[in-house]
Coordinates of C-alpha atoms in Angstrom, one line a residue:
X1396 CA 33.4 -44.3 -120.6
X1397 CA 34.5 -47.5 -119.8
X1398 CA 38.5 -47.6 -119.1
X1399 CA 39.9 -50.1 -116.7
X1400 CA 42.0 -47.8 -114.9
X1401 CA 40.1 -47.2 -111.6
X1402 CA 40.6 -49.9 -108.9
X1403 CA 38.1 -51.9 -107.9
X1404 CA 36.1 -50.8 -104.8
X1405 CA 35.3 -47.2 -103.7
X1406 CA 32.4 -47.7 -106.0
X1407 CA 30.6 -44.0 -106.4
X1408 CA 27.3 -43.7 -104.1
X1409 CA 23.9 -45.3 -105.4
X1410 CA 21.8 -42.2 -106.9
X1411 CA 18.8 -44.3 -107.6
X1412 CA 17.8 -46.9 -105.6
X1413 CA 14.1 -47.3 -106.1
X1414 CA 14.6 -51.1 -107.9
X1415 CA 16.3 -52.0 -104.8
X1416 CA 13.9 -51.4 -102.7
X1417 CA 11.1 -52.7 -104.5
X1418 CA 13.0 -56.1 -104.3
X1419 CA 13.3 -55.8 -100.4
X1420 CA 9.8 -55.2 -100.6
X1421 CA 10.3 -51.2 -99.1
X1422 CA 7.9 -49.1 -100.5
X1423 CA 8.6 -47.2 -103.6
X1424 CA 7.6 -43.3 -105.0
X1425 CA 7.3 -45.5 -108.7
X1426 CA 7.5 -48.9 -109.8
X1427 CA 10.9 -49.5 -110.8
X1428 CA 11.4 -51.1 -114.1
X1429 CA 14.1 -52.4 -116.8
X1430 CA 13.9 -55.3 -119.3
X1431 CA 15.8 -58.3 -120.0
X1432 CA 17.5 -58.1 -122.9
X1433 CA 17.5 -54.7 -122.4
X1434 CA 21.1 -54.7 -123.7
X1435 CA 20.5 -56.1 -127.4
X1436 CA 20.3 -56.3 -131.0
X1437 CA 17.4 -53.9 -131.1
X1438 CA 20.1 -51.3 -130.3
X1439 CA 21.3 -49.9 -133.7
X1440 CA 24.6 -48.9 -131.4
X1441 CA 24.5 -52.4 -129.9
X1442 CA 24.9 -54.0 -133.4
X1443 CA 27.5 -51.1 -134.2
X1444 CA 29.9 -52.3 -131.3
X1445 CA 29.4 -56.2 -132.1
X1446 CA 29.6 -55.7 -135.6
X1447 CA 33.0 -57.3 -136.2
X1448 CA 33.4 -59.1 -133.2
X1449 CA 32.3 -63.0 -132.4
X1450 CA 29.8 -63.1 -129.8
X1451 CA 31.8 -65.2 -126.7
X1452 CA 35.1 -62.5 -127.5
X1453 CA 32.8 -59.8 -126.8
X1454 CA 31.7 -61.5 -123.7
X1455 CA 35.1 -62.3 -122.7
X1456 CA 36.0 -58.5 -123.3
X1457 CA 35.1 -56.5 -120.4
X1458 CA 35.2 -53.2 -122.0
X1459 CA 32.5 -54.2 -124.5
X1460 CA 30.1 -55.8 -122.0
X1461 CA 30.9 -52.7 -120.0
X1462 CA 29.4 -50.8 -123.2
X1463 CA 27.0 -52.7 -124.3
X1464 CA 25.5 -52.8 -120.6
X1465 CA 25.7 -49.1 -120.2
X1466 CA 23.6 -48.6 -124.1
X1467 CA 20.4 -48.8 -122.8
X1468 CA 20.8 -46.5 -120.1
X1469 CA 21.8 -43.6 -122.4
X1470 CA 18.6 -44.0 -123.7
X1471 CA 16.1 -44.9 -121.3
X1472 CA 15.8 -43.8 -117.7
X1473 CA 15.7 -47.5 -116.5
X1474 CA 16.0 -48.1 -112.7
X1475 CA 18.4 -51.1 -113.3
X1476 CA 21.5 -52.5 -115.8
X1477 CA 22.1 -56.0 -116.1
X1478 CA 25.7 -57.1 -116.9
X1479 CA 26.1 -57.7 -120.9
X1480 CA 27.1 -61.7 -120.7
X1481 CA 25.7 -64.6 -121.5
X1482 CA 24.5 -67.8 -119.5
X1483 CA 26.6 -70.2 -121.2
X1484 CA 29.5 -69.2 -119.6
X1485 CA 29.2 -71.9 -117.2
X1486 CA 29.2 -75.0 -119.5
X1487 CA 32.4 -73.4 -121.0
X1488 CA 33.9 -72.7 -117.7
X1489 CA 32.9 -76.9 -117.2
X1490 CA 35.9 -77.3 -120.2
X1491 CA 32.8 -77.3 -122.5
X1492 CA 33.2 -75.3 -126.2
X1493 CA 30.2 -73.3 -127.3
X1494 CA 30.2 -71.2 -130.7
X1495 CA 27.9 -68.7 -131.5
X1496 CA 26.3 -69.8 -135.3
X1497 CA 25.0 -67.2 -136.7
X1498 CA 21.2 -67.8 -138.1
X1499 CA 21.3 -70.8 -135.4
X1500 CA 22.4 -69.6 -132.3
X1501 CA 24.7 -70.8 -129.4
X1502 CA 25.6 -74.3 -130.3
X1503 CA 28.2 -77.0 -128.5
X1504 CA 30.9 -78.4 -130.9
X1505 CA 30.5 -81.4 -128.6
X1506 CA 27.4 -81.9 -126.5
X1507 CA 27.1 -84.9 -123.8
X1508 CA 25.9 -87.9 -125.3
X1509 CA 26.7 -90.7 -122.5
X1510 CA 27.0 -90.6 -119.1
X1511 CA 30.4 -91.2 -119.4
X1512 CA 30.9 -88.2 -121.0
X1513 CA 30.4 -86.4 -117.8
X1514 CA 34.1 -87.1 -116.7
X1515 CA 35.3 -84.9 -119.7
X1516 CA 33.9 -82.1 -117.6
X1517 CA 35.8 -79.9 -115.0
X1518 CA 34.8 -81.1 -111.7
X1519 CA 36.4 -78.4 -109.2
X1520 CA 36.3 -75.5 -111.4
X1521 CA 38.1 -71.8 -110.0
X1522 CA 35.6 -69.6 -111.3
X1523 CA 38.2 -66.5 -110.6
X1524 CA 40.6 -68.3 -113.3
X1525 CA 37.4 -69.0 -115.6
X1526 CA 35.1 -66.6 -115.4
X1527 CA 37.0 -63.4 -113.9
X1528 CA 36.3 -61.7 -117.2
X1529 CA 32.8 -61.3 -115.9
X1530 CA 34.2 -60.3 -112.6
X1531 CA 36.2 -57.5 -114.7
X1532 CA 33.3 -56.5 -116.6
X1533 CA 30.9 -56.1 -113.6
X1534 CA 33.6 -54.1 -111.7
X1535 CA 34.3 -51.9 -114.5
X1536 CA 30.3 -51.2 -115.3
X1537 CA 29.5 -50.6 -111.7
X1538 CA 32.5 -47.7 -111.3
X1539 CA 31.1 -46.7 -115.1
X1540 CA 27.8 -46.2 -113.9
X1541 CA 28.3 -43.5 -111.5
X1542 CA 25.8 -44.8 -109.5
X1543 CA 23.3 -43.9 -112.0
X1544 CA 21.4 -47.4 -110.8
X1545 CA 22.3 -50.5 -109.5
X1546 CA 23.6 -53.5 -111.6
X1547 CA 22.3 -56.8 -111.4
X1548 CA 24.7 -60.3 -112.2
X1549 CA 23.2 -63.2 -113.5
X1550 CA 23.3 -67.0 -114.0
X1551 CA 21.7 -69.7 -115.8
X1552 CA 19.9 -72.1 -113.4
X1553 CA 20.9 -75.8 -113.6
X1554 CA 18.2 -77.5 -115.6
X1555 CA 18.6 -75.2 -118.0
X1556 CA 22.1 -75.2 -118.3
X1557 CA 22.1 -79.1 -118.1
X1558 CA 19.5 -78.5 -121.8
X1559 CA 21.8 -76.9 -123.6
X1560 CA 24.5 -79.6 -122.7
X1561 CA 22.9 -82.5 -123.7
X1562 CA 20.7 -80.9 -126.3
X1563 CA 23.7 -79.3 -128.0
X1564 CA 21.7 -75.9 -129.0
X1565 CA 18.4 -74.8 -128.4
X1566 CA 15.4 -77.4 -129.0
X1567 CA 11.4 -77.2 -129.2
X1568 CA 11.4 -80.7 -127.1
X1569 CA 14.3 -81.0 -124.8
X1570 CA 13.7 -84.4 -125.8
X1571 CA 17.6 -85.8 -125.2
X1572 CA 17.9 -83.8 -122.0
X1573 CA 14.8 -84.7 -120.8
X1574 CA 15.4 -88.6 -121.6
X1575 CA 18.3 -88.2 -118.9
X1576 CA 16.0 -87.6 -116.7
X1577 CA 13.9 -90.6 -117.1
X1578 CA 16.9 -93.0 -118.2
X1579 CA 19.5 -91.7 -115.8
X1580 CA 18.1 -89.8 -112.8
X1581 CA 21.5 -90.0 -110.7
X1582 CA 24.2 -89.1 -113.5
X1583 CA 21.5 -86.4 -113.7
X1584 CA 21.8 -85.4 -110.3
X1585 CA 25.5 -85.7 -110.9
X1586 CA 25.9 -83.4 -113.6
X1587 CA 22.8 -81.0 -111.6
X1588 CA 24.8 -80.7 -108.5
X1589 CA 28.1 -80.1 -109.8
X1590 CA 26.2 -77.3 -112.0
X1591 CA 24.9 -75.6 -108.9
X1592 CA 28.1 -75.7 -107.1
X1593 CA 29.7 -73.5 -109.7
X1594 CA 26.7 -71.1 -110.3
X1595 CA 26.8 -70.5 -106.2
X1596 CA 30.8 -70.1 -106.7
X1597 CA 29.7 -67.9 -109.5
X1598 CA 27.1 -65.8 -108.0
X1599 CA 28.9 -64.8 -105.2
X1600 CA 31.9 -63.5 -107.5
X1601 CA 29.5 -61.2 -108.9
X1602 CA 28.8 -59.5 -105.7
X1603 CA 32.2 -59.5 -104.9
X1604 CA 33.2 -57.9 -107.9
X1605 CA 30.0 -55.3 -107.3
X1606 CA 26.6 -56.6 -108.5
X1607 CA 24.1 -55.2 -106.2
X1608 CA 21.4 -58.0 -107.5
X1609 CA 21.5 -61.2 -108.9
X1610 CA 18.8 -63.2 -111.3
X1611 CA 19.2 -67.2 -111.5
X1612 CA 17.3 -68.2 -115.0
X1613 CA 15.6 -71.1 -115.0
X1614 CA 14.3 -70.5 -119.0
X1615 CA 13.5 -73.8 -119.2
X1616 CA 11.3 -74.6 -117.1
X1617 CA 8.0 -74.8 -119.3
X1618 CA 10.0 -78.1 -120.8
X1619 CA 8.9 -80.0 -117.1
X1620 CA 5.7 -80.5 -115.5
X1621 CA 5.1 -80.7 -111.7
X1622 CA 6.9 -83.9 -110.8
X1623 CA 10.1 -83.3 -112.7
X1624 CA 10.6 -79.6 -111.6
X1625 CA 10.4 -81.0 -108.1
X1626 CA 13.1 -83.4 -108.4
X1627 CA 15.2 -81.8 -110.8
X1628 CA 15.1 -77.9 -110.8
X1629 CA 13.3 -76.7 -107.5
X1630 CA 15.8 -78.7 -105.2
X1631 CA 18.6 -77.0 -106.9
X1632 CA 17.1 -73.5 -107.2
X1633 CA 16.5 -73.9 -103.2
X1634 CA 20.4 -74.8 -103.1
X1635 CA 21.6 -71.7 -104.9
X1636 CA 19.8 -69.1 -102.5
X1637 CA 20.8 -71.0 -99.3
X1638 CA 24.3 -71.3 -100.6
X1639 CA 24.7 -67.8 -102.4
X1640 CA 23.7 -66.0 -98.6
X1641 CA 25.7 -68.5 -96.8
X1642 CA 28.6 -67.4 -98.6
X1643 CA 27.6 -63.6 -98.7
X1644 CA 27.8 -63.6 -94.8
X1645 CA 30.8 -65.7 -94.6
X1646 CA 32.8 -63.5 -97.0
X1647 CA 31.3 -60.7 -95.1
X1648 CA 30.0 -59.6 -98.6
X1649 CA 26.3 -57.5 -98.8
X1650 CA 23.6 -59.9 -99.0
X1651 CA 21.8 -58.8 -102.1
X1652 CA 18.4 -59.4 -103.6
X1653 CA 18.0 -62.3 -105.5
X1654 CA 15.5 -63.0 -108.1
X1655 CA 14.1 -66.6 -109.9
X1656 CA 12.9 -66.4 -113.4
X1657 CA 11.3 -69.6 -114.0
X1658 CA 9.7 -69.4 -117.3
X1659 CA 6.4 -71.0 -117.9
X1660 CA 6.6 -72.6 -114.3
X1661 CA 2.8 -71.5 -113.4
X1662 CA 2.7 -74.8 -111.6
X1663 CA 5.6 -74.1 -109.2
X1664 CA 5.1 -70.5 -108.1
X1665 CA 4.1 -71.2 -104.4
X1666 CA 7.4 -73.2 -104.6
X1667 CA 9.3 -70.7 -105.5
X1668 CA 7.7 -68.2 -103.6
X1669 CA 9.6 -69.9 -100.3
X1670 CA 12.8 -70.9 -102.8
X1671 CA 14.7 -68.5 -100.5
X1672 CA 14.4 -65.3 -103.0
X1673 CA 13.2 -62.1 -102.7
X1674 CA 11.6 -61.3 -106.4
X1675 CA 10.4 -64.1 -108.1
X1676 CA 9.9 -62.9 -112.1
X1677 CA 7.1 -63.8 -114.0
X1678 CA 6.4 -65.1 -118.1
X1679 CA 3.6 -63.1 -119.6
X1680 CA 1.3 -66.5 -119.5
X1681 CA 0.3 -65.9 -116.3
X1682 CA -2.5 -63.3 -114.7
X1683 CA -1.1 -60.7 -112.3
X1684 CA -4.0 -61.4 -109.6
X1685 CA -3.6 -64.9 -110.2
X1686 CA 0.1 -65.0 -109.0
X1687 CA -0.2 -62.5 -106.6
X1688 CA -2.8 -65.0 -104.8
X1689 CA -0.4 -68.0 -105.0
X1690 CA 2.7 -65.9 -104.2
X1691 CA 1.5 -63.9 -101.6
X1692 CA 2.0 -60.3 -100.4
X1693 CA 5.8 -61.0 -98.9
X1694 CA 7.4 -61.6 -101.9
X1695 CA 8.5 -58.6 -104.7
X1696 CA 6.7 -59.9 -108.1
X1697 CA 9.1 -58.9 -111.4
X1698 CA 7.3 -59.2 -115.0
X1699 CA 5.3 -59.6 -117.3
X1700 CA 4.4 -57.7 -120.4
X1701 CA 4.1 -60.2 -123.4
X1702 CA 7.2 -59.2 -125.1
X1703 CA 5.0 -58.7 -128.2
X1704 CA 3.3 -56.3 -127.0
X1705 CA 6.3 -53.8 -128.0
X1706 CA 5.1 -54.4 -131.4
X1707 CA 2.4 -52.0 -130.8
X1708 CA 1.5 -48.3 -131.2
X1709 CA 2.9 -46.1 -128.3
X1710 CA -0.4 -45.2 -127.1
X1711 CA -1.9 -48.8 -126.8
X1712 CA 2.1 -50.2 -124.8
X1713 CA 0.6 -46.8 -122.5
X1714 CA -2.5 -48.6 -121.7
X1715 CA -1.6 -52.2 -121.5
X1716 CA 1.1 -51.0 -118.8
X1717 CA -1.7 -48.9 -116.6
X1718 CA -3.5 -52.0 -116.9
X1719 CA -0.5 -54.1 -115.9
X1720 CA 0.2 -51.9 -112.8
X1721 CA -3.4 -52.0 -111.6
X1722 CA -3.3 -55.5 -111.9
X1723 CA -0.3 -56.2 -109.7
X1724 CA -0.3 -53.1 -106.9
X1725 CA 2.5 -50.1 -107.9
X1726 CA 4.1 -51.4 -104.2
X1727 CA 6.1 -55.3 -104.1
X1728 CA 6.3 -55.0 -107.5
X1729 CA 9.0 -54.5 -110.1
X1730 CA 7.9 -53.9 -114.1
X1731 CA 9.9 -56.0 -116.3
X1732 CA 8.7 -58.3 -120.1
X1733 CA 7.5 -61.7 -119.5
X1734 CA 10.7 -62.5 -121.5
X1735 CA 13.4 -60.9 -123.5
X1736 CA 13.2 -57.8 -126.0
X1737 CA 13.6 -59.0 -129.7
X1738 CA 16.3 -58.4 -131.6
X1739 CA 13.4 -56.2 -134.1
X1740 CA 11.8 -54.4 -131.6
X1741 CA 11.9 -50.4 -132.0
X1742 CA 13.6 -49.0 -129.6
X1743 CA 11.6 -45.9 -128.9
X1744 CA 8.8 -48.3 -128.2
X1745 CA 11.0 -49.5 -125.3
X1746 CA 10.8 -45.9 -124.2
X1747 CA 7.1 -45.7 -124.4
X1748 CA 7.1 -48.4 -121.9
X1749 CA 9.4 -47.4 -119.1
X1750 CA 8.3 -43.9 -119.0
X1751 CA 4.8 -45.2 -118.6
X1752 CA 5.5 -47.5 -116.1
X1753 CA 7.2 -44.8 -114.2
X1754 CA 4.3 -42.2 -115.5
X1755 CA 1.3 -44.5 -114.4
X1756 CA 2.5 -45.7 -111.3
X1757 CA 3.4 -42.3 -110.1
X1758 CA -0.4 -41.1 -110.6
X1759 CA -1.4 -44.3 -109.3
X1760 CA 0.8 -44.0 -105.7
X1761 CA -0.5 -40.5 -105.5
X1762 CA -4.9 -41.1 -105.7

């Protein structure tokens, strides 16, 4: 039900708040959990509704992102939706043109080669005019979900953004991008800062237009060690958080939880444990206790079953999340993949893993 008649505030009243408060760090009855990706291709209705259409046009549509975000939740009694949409938004809203290649994936018709190239890009950029489709699309899904559960907006982090720019698709290496790094450190920081500008401009449209949460994904992050992540990513994740609640309480908008998903960034957590965010999500690479003892108890952890483990029978997802959750504590905690769901997975296996995260950590809380 996802008609674009109602205006767009007098949102209906939050039923089911238990993923919000986990990320404020308030105690919760359960763990709260839901997946990214959890709006995919493993979705035999998700592949009905994209069927015919090209990937960005659904994005741009907010009736089908409206859907598609909405899916899961039919299914699954997950404690949070994400907005259907796609992180390289941005580089388009930049004047940049992205297809979708099918068998490939996202690819740039023309990627920045020289640092010259960076004047081709949009340098004040209205991200009402550019991206208000996502603006639609999170206004409509938030009155659509009744207040079911809250809704959570999303953005690419810089570095990774910046990747898929110069690289021109996805890449095992990052091997061009990274080159910029080491060959032109300032045009870098150019191209970084203007990114980060738009992605706070960005973020804070999403609340205004009624997210409730917000995840900044750094997915690249495993392509840097130590000393480039602290001059090229960290600095700019530490920019976002500041900026995003600066504006918040200037706008006099609510100042929502944010959460960083740096992926493979194992050498960076106690950095972005004081990042300025409240949840800070975790690949399935690292050890629960591990992170827990370099994050500390103040910060709401988010992760981080290997995505694989899907693949397996019902019974065995059952234990490896009871092992999960006595690994991290059933409190500060939010259940989530280490990454995305695959587009193969079956979905009743996705089941099988919320309702025992929600199962277990209810039995745990109570002995």
């Amino acid at each position: 039900t996802c008609s674009l008649l109602r205006s767009p505030k007098g949102f209906p009243e939050l039923k089911n708040d238990t993923f919000l408060r986990a990320a404020r760090g308030e105690q919760t009855e359960h763990t709260p959990v839901w997946c990214m990706r959890q709006a995919g291709r493993y979705l035999p209705e998700f592949r009905e509704t994209r069927a015919a259409q090209d990937f960005f046009a659904t994005c741009r549509s907010p009736k089908l992102c409206c859907e598609l975000t909405l899916q899961p939740l039919r299914r699954f009694p997950l404690d949070a939706a994400i907005i259907f949409s796609d992180i390289l938004v941005v580089p388009q809203a930049l004047g940049m043109e992205v297809v979708m290649v099918p068998g490939k994936g996202p690819t740039f018709t023309e990627p920045l080669k020289e640092v010259e190239d960076l004047l081709k890009l949009r340098q004040k950029v209205d991200v009402t005019a550019e991206l208000g489709y996502v603006f639609q699309a999170i206004t409509l899904t938030r009155h659509s979900l009744e207040g079911k559960v809250p809704l959570i907006g999303f953005s690419g982090a810089p570095w990774t953004l910046m990747s898929y720019m110069i690289e021109g698709g996805g890449s095992t290496t990052m091997a061009k991008a990274k080159s910029w790094l080491y060959c032109h450190p300032e045009a870098s920081h150019r191209l970084l800062r203007l990114l980060a500008n738009v992605i706070i401009d960005y973020l804070v449209g999403q609340v205004a237009a009624g997210a409730q949460a917000l995840q900044l994904f750094e997915s690249h992050a495993g392509h840097l060690g130590p000393e480039l992540f602290q001059e090229f990513a960290l600095p700019y994740i530490r920019d976002i958080a500041q900026g995003v609640k600066s504006k918040l309480k200037e706008e006099a908008l609510p100042l929502v939880p944010m959460i960083i998903f740096a992926k493979d960034a194992h050498y960076a957590l106690r950095d972005l444990a004081r990042a300025g965010y409240e949840v800070v999500g975790l690949d399935w690479t690292i050890q629960p206790q591990e992170a827990r003892a370099q994050i500390g108890k103040h910060v709401t952890l988010q992760g981080n079953l290997d995505p694989c483990a899907l693949y397996a029978p019902k019974e065995k997802i059952g234990e490896l999340v009871k092992k999960m959750l006595e690994s991290f504590g059933t409190q500060h905690y939010i259940a989530n993949l280490g990454h995305g769901l695959y587009p193969d997975m079956n979905p009743e296996h996705v089941g099988a893993f919320v309702e025992a995260v929600h199962a277990h950590s209810r039995h745990i809380n109570k002995h």
